[in-house]
């Protein structure tokens, strides 16, 4: 196990280096950062000084060497646009994205399990059909559409939720996050619910459940203690996987709801050619995805001894 | 071996959801293909005098413009028809790339195994580590002359990894099957084994996955257009129509709903079809 | 297929619900108390869709950052909020220009103070300018505005530690010596690059953090900077002008998408919806709401929108083709298509800029017959055989203009293909020789002087292998000489006349087809008084005051309705509020 973990970690480092390298050269070829740094009215002489200040006049390979050197020291450089360290910029946004992510996952888990269980228990009734139909719509509804509609209807017309933003106090942050988290969680909830339902339909027919029933366990006990417990493993794994993806932020949802998270930062860095920030957000997102995969794999190995990896 | 199992066809026929999906998909494809015949107007021409009030407000549905006009005064119906064309072309082309790359890499990695497998699968892992949306946005900006092909090449090039994994897993199983071992023992060349014996058994898996990939690609294209990195105006796609209606949602909700409903219906159609195919070919999974 | 039926029922229900809902914000939520005269107090809230990168005056160059920078920082001189485009005293109470325009002597106000309470001295200006001009310290994009200060090159290239041209006879006197006369120098000093910063604050925080946490000598101080979404300002108690600002605080929300800005304004969460937040549809909608209409303002802006023609590329190397284009564009139709968010322009200098003439001789005009005659003179009586690329940038406006011009030019036999490119790509291409034959361009001024409209875009000095500001690559030695003489001409009237003569040359040579001047649109809440878009600074809240809002009884009823949500809609199906 330890050796396997060590190999995994070494491999993760290698992947991160590959991602960093590709992103570095990719980001530099998106466009000329001086164009955004200097604004449209700067003279050619001022542009030349700006170029020199950020070492953008050096050969790409030299710049890459600088970048790797500072990366090794945990320094991601200074944002072109904000003139502040990238670690600081990413650091202040990470908790916001995490808050939205945790809320989304919580909604996905609670709603997904509840709805999925309902569908499994009420098998071959209208309830199941309705749940399956709704989850189907949930899978097919893009966030940019559901997000704007929810904002329009629940925040603007009915005034039940704030009109986007992040709020002032901790409780306020959570309150502002409810609508975007619901929108983001719609897709996850739908797929979790389908997963739970499929798993439970299978386990409810399994021998040991039948035995439990025969022994006189109540239907509630059967569902919760036997069927649901078994169905949770794949659900937790898929949540682990989607947790990783949340690091890159939900670019579109954050845009629609003006949520000041990593997704906004990443989007603005790409449109503004802010190379150090592009590097920072991409590396963080990749780390998140890798960590999510690792957690899912480790979780599998720990929870289910049959799937210990070769 | 029969390519299409008659029992699967029967199962598919009995599945009303799958049939509905098939109908939606066919309708979408036919409407988009026949867009030049069906569209009442040129989708890119602003008919300002007839479609915008003197103040410049787009008119609602009339007999001449059945879905009204968009912000610039173009016929919304014609745009949604032609836009479907673009969205479907992008989705199908991207899916084509996904199927090609995913099958090739999965097949080769799964069949040959060893170092080649390790290298290929590590490459797949690395590609999966890139944050999808950001990478697509960035790649779109690298290209000096953006166009339709950039959108689908980029989408396709970044989306084939999960298909490759599933093809590889299935190939690993097939490699040990008796009919493959027998073919090899009889001296069939490797390309022949792959093409004649392994690939046909992968076909249903690939078709099922590809169907849902089309749905994902429709969504991805529209999401990209929403961020302003999709097709080049004045070309309409469902995503670019949504993006152009961005600032109008409050004042003219129709302009958001028309492409929105088109996207959701089509995606539901492809998802239903995909699910129906899976249930038909693989009733237990 | 019940799931399908159910799904379509859900969609249909959603559509009906949307159609049935009436907009809940057709009336302002709050109204003014009707108090007389300017009053102090209150908080002014507004939003932008971009983010403030830095409010360091040496670095800040984009629109959003400049708004915050203007609020925090002060210069020797400034522009009045209304009326003329003349330079008025700010931290300097008066100044003398001697030595044939080579020496400027500024006398600081006794009341000039930084936000930390310390008096502003002439040495602070020297230190601030040397910081801004030292490229090894902060890479300022505006340094070249000060190239005429004696010793500029030595400081920039590291040959000197100090700027030779600056002397401080005493704490309240600053003498600036220029290497040559320049009649636009005062304008350069009103740019925020030349703002004064307190050395102790910059050194305590470091250059990076000064941009978000530092104090300046401007009308406001940063109270709380919440990165990426909100900046809270409070009034600077030490500001030199005891009258201004009138509001106690300002909340500047950043990175708020346009549709959200307008919804927030309508629901009473922002005091201002400005040109950037008003989409065309929203502008038209609010113009139809009788309760809102009185608060909608149109102010012509000193900008020029134009189509430039690259004088080095075919077919625009032929002056007759260029002139044909200027005659072919139906500017009135363009303004109508943009819902009069712009007004037609027939020459370079916009209204409110010195030198502008309403009855401009030889003005460009819409005259298709004349356009075809010019095409014939150019040798293309039956049209130009090849297709020409017309570049436009991002955004809804460019596309509308592009498509209309395309139709206009087709009528004189010039076929153009529209090519849309993203912001930075577009400007990069415009500035590269031989790349963009025809493009949508224009000028948003740095300062209100004809020189700022004429020199950057048309002087041949601004042709470079990369990033040329002269996008038309226009070269005219007589024009260059005239403009160079105008820059040093001491007599104001003669100077303006020289720029008018230069404008005539541009009308004759037609490197640009001048098309429109932009109009600034804004809506404010009823209780916002004295909101006048500043002629130079975007969304500067230094002059307005708030007529302590009271809740209108209608608003109270609507709030109740909103709280009841859909029930209220059912209960009151046809009723207006």
XYZ file of N, CA, C and O in Angstrom, chain A residues 172-247:
304
model
N -24.032 35.224 5.564
C -24.431 35.868 4.322
C -23.805 35.166 3.117
O -24.456 34.973 2.094
N -22.519 34.786 3.261
C -21.847 34.067 2.175
C -22.630 32.798 1.852
O -22.894 32.491 0.697
N -22.997 32.064 2.903
C -23.735 30.813 2.702
C -25.065 31.109 2.009
O -25.445 30.448 1.039
N -25.746 32.142 2.477
C -27.048 32.497 1.914
C -26.912 32.862 0.444
O -27.719 32.452 -0.396
N -25.873 33.635 0.106
C -25.663 33.997 -1.297
C -25.296 32.780 -2.140
O -25.468 32.801 -3.350
N -24.745 31.760 -1.473
C -24.306 30.585 -2.226
C -25.425 29.600 -2.542
O -25.237 28.707 -3.361
N -26.585 29.758 -1.891
C -27.623 28.729 -2.020
C -28.072 28.559 -3.472
O -28.049 27.455 -4.020
N -28.437 29.662 -4.115
C -28.968 29.545 -5.482
C -27.912 29.010 -6.462
O -28.189 28.056 -7.194
N -26.688 29.602 -6.470
C -25.686 29.009 -7.368
C -25.389 27.543 -7.043
O -25.194 26.746 -7.964
N -25.385 27.182 -5.767
C -25.096 25.787 -5.428
C -26.222 24.878 -5.908
O -25.969 23.777 -6.390
N -27.448 25.357 -5.805
C -28.566 24.557 -6.310
C -28.434 24.337 -7.813
O -28.610 23.235 -8.317
N -28.097 25.428 -8.513
C -27.955 25.327 -9.967
C -26.828 24.371 -10.333
O -26.970 23.492 -11.173
N -25.688 24.543 -9.633
C -24.540 23.674 -9.889
C -24.860 22.234 -9.515
O -24.421 21.298 -10.171
N -25.623 22.059 -8.420
C -25.880 20.727 -7.911
C -26.939 19.974 -8.684
O -27.092 18.778 -8.527
N -27.656 20.698 -9.547
C -28.748 20.067 -10.288
C -28.248 18.865 -11.077
O -28.824 17.773 -11.025
N -27.146 19.064 -11.790
C -26.603 18.003 -12.621
C -26.136 16.843 -11.755
O -26.486 15.685 -11.992
N -25.333 17.177 -10.700
C -24.806 16.131 -9.827
C -25.921 15.377 -9.142
O -25.902 14.144 -9.091
N -26.909 16.127 -8.644
C -28.029 15.482 -7.959
C -28.680 14.462 -8.874
O -28.962 13.339 -8.464
N -28.906 14.864 -10.133
C -29.570 13.962 -11.056
C -28.778 12.686 -11.253
O -29.322 11.587 -11.206
N -27.439 12.840 -11.459
C -26.699 11.615 -11.735
C -26.551 10.774 -10.462
O -26.597 9.550 -10.530
N -26.390 11.436 -9.292
C -26.319 10.670 -8.045
C -27.623 9.902 -7.834
O -27.611 8.734 -7.442
N -28.746 10.578 -8.063
C -30.033 9.936 -7.829
C -30.183 8.693 -8.694
O -30.637 7.642 -8.232
N -29.760 8.798 -9.946
C -29.860 7.637 -10.831
C -28.964 6.515 -10.351
O -29.324 5.337 -10.399
N -27.770 6.903 -9.890
C -26.806 5.924 -9.390
C -27.386 5.202 -8.178
O -27.392 3.966 -8.101
N -27.907 5.984 -7.204
C -28.465 5.417 -5.980
C -29.620 4.477 -6.327
O -29.716 3.360 -5.818
N -30.469 4.943 -7.220
C -31.628 4.128 -7.573
C -31.193 2.804 -8.179
O -31.675 1.736 -7.779
N -30.253 2.843 -9.116
C -29.827 1.608 -9.764
C -29.216 0.647 -8.758
O -29.508 -0.542 -8.762
N -28.335 1.184 -7.894
C -27.674 0.342 -6.902
C -28.710 -0.298 -5.986
O -28.628 -1.478 -5.662
N -29.674 0.544 -5.540
C -30.616 0.048 -4.541
C -31.584 -0.950 -5.131
O -31.962 -1.915 -4.475
N -31.980 -0.731 -6.374
C -32.864 -1.692 -7.025
C -32.187 -3.057 -7.031
O -32.809 -4.080 -6.753
N -30.874 -3.036 -7.279
C -30.141 -4.295 -7.323
C -30.047 -4.929 -5.926
O -30.334 -6.108 -5.754
N -29.660 -4.120 -4.911
C -29.461 -4.705 -3.583
C -30.788 -5.112 -2.940
O -30.813 -6.060 -2.156
N -31.845 -4.391 -3.275
C -33.126 -4.755 -2.642
C -33.570 -6.148 -3.071
O -34.405 -6.762 -2.425
N -33.003 -6.650 -4.196
C -33.359 -7.994 -4.642
C -32.336 -9.015 -4.174
O -32.486 -10.211 -4.435
N -31.266 -8.530 -3.516
C -30.188 -9.444 -3.136
C -30.669 -10.404 -2.039
O -31.618 -10.125 -1.313
N -29.927 -11.504 -1.924
C -30.332 -12.566 -1.000
C -30.392 -12.096 0.434
O -31.349 -12.339 1.151
N -29.320 -11.356 0.831
C -29.273 -11.017 2.260
C -30.379 -10.039 2.645
O -30.858 -10.044 3.777
N -30.833 -9.241 1.683
C -31.939 -8.348 1.989
C -33.213 -9.168 2.163
O -34.014 -8.936 3.064
N -33.350 -10.143 1.281
C -34.507 -11.014 1.395
C -34.501 -11.731 2.748
O -35.523 -11.852 3.432
N -33.306 -12.161 3.152
C -33.173 -12.823 4.447
C -33.604 -11.884 5.559
O -34.353 -12.253 6.461
N -33.119 -10.629 5.489
C -33.455 -9.655 6.516
C -34.960 -9.455 6.590
O -35.549 -9.415 7.674
N -35.559 -9.374 5.402
C -37.014 -9.194 5.365
C -37.703 -10.379 6.023
O -38.619 -10.220 6.822
N -37.194 -11.574 5.655
C -37.810 -12.784 6.176
C -37.704 -12.836 7.695
O -38.579 -13.347 8.385
N -36.591 -12.275 8.223
C -36.392 -12.282 9.664
C -37.311 -11.277 10.353
O -37.285 -11.143 11.576
N -38.062 -10.513 9.582
C -39.054 -9.629 10.177
C -38.570 -8.208 10.384
O -39.166 -7.445 11.130
N -37.457 -7.836 9.701
C -37.006 -6.441 9.811
C -38.027 -5.537 9.137
O -38.655 -5.915 8.141
N -38.180 -4.347 9.700
C -39.146 -3.417 9.105
C -38.618 -2.935 7.764
O -37.403 -2.962 7.516
N -39.501 -2.475 6.924
C -39.100 -2.007 5.596
C -38.081 -0.882 5.732
O -37.107 -0.793 5.003
N -38.281 0.027 6.677
C -37.377 1.143 6.924
C -35.978 0.641 7.230
O -34.989 1.122 6.682
N -35.918 -0.382 8.141
C -34.614 -0.951 8.509
C -33.935 -1.563 7.290
O -32.741 -1.392 7.083
N -34.738 -2.258 6.511
C -34.179 -2.909 5.329
C -33.567 -1.862 4.405
O -32.423 -1.966 3.968
N -34.333 -0.825 4.163
C -33.875 0.183 3.199
C -32.633 0.896 3.722
O -31.606 0.983 3.043
N -32.701 1.385 4.974
C -31.601 2.208 5.474
C -30.384 1.361 5.799
O -29.273 1.641 5.346
N -30.591 0.290 6.600
C -29.418 -0.442 7.094
C -28.764 -1.300 6.047
O -27.551 -1.443 6.021
N -29.558 -1.858 5.168
C -28.955 -2.802 4.238
C -28.727 -2.208 2.869
O -27.597 -2.102 2.408
N -29.818 -1.775 2.253
C -29.696 -1.353 0.859
C -28.915 -0.046 0.728
O -27.959 0.062 -0.040
N -29.276 0.956 1.535
C -28.664 2.262 1.370
C -27.175 2.208 1.679
O -26.365 2.803 0.972
N -26.838 1.466 2.759
C -25.425 1.424 3.124
C -24.575 0.908 1.980
O -23.473 1.378 1.732
N -25.090 -0.060 1.295
C -24.342 -0.624 0.179
C -24.263 0.334 -0.997
O -23.283 0.371 -1.716
N -25.318 1.094 -1.182
C -25.367 1.976 -2.341
C -24.469 3.201 -2.170
O -24.136 3.876 -3.131
N -24.077 3.458 -0.906
C -23.338 4.693 -0.672
C -21.919 4.676 -1.230
O -21.370 5.716 -1.569
N -21.324 3.491 -1.300
C -19.927 3.437 -1.735
C -19.702 4.079 -3.108
O -18.902 5.004 -3.242
N -20.412 3.632 -4.139
C -20.202 4.284 -5.442
C -20.575 5.766 -5.425
O -19.952 6.571 -6.128
N -21.558 6.124 -4.594
C -21.947 7.535 -4.529
C -20.801 8.366 -3.979
O -20.427 9.404 -4.542
N -20.199 7.879 -2.890
C -19.091 8.629 -2.291
C -17.935 8.746 -3.274
O -17.299 9.785 -3.382
N -17.668 7.649 -3.999
C -16.574 7.702 -4.964
C -16.842 8.750 -6.032
O -15.962 9.550 -6.370
N -18.039 8.767 -6.534
C -18.297 9.725 -7.619
C -18.280 11.155 -7.073
O -17.865 12.081 -7.756
N -18.667 11.339 -5.800
C -18.548 12.667 -5.205
C -17.078 13.061 -5.081
O -16.710 14.208 -5.335
N -16.237 12.105 -4.701
C -14.796 12.377 -4.593
C -14.242 12.864 -5.917
O -13.474 13.820 -5.981
N -14.671 12.198 -6.992
C -14.187 12.586 -8.312
C -14.662 13.990 -8.671
O -13.906 14.802 -9.197
N -15.936 14.285 -8.365
C -16.415 15.606 -8.776
C -15.843 16.697 -7.878
O -15.756 17.854 -8.263
N -15.397 16.313 -6.668
C -14.787 17.308 -5.790
C -13.544 17.900 -6.449
O -13.315 19.108 -6.400
N -12.764 17.037 -7.081
C -11.558 17.513 -7.737
C -11.868 18.564 -8.780
O -11.213 19.602 -8.865
N -12.929 18.305 -9.550
C -13.271 19.219 -10.642
C -13.687 20.592 -10.112
O -13.564 21.589 -10.805
N -14.161 20.631 -8.845
C -14.643 21.901 -8.319
C -13.522 22.916 -8.138
O -13.772 24.108 -8.028
N -12.265 22.454 -8.091
C -11.164 23.390 -7.878
C -11.022 24.377 -9.018
O -10.614 25.501 -8.830
